[in-house]
Amino acid sequence: NAGVTQTPKFRILKIGQSMTLQCTQDMNHNYMYWYRQDPGMGLKLIYYSVGAGITDKGEVPNGYNVSRSTTEDFPLRLELAAPSQTSVYFCATRPLGESRWSYTFGSGTRLTVV
Amino acid sequence: GENVEQHPSTLSVQEGDSAVIKCTYSDSASNYFPWYKQELGKRPQLIIDIRSNVGEKKDQRIAVTLNKTAKHFSLHITETQPEDSAVYFCAASILTGGGNKLTFGTGTQLKVEL
């Protein structure tokens, strides 16, 4: 049981390049989230999904896209990378139902755009 | 949307002293308030949470209090130890509907000095 797996762990992108951050979970959790964490700051929600085929914008969605074709995978796509997207990206999941409310976080992807 | 403010941004205490971190939230519909601990370079980990139908919850040396009227909640750590040094984040969420999104505070860097 791996939990929430994020790849890659580190990446350096040049301005204008694109990439996909991968997030895979094996816990059969319905809810999945992408957050970014800028240095010395809290986590800000980029996109989230309540189930396969359903995604919605969070607080800071500009410059990103997501898809959720399966329960397990929730990739985050960066198009035309900009220095402002330098951050640590965390994927998180949560099961359906009020009895288990806490998020399970992945280990993060540290992205630098130069 | 929800807005969570957290204070102080840094907190330095002597080993054995108590530490208190305070958060306020804006959306009176929020009903779930977790606290996460993040060690340097690691993922956030849930340490304690509280529902809106409870005023206080305790787990060994940590406790959380909630004042729904004033819309604020606090984390209390007693008998602090060096391993308590980390960044602590509060968060707020509405658990039914809206994707159960967590809105995070900006974090408190706690340093426990010997």
Short mmCIF file of C-alpha atoms in Angstrom, two decimals, chain A residues 22-106:
data_model
loop_
_atom_site.label_atom_id
_atom_site.label_comp_id
_atom_site.label_asym_id
_atom_site.label_seq_id
_atom_site.Cartn_x
_atom_site.Cartn_y
_atom_site.Cartn_z
CA GLN A 22 1.92 12.83 -11.67
CA CYS A 23 -0.16 11.83 -8.68
CA THR A 24 -1.32 8.26 -8.10
CA GLN A 25 -3.14 6.80 -5.11
CA ASP A 26 -3.98 3.22 -4.21
CA MET A 27 -6.42 3.92 -1.40
CA ASN A 28 -9.55 4.21 -3.55
CA HIS A 29 -10.13 7.75 -2.26
CA ASN A 30 -12.75 9.75 -4.13
CA TYR A 31 -11.36 13.20 -3.45
CA MET A 32 -8.06 14.38 -4.86
CA TYR A 33 -6.43 17.81 -4.63
CA TRP A 34 -3.48 19.72 -5.95
CA TYR A 35 -1.91 22.38 -3.74
CA ARG A 36 1.11 24.57 -4.23
CA GLN A 37 3.29 25.82 -1.41
CA ASP A 38 5.44 28.86 -1.98
CA PRO A 39 8.40 29.47 0.35
CA GLY A 40 7.25 30.56 3.79
CA MET A 41 3.62 30.39 2.79
CA GLY A 42 0.65 28.15 3.30
CA LEU A 43 -0.83 25.79 0.80
CA LYS A 44 -3.06 27.16 -1.93
CA LEU A 45 -5.52 24.98 -3.81
CA ILE A 46 -4.99 24.74 -7.56
CA TYR A 47 -7.54 22.15 -8.67
CA TYR A 48 -9.53 19.38 -7.09
CA SER A 49 -11.64 16.39 -8.09
CA VAL A 50 -14.52 14.70 -6.31
CA GLY A 51 -14.34 11.61 -8.48
CA ALA A 52 -13.36 10.23 -11.86
CA GLY A 53 -14.45 12.54 -14.64
CA ILE A 54 -15.12 15.50 -12.34
CA THR A 55 -12.69 18.35 -11.75
CA ASP A 56 -13.03 21.91 -10.54
CA LYS A 57 -10.90 24.99 -10.04
CA GLY A 58 -9.45 26.00 -6.74
CA GLU A 59 -8.01 29.30 -5.62
CA VAL A 60 -5.07 29.56 -8.07
CA PRO A 61 -5.87 27.57 -11.26
CA ASN A 62 -4.36 29.89 -13.89
CA GLY A 63 -1.56 28.26 -15.86
CA TYR A 64 -2.57 24.73 -14.90
CA ASN A 65 -4.84 21.99 -16.16
CA VAL A 66 -5.96 18.68 -14.71
CA SER A 67 -7.80 15.54 -15.71
CA ARG A 68 -9.25 12.65 -13.75
CA SER A 69 -9.94 9.71 -16.01
CA THR A 70 -9.52 7.12 -13.24
CA THR A 71 -9.97 7.05 -9.48
CA GLU A 72 -6.25 6.43 -9.03
CA ASP A 73 -4.65 9.18 -11.12
CA PHE A 74 -4.87 12.96 -10.99
CA PRO A 75 -2.14 14.53 -13.15
CA LEU A 76 -1.44 18.26 -13.09
CA ARG A 77 -0.36 19.82 -16.36
CA LEU A 78 1.72 23.00 -16.61
CA GLU A 79 1.65 24.68 -19.98
CA LEU A 80 4.13 27.44 -20.81
CA ALA A 81 5.94 27.38 -17.48
CA ALA A 82 6.63 30.74 -15.83
CA PRO A 83 8.96 31.68 -12.94
CA SER A 84 5.86 32.36 -10.82
CA GLN A 85 5.15 28.64 -10.92
CA THR A 86 8.31 27.85 -9.00
CA SER A 87 6.92 26.11 -5.96
CA VAL A 88 6.47 22.83 -4.15
CA TYR A 89 3.42 20.97 -5.37
CA PHE A 90 1.51 18.60 -3.12
CA CYS A 91 -1.15 16.14 -4.15
CA ALA A 92 -3.60 15.08 -1.45
CA THR A 93 -6.47 12.64 -1.20
CA ARG A 94 -9.43 12.09 1.06
CA PRO A 95 -11.97 9.27 1.23
CA LEU A 96 -15.70 9.72 0.78
CA GLY A 97 -17.71 9.96 3.96
CA GLU A 98 -17.66 12.09 7.08
CA SER A 99 -16.07 9.50 9.32
CA ARG A 100 -12.64 9.97 7.81
CA TRP A 101 -11.87 13.58 7.19
CA SER A 102 -8.13 13.97 7.08
CA TYR A 103 -6.12 14.45 3.95
CA THR A 104 -3.32 12.10 2.96
CA PHE A 105 -0.53 14.06 1.29
CA GLY A 106 2.01 12.90 -1.23
#
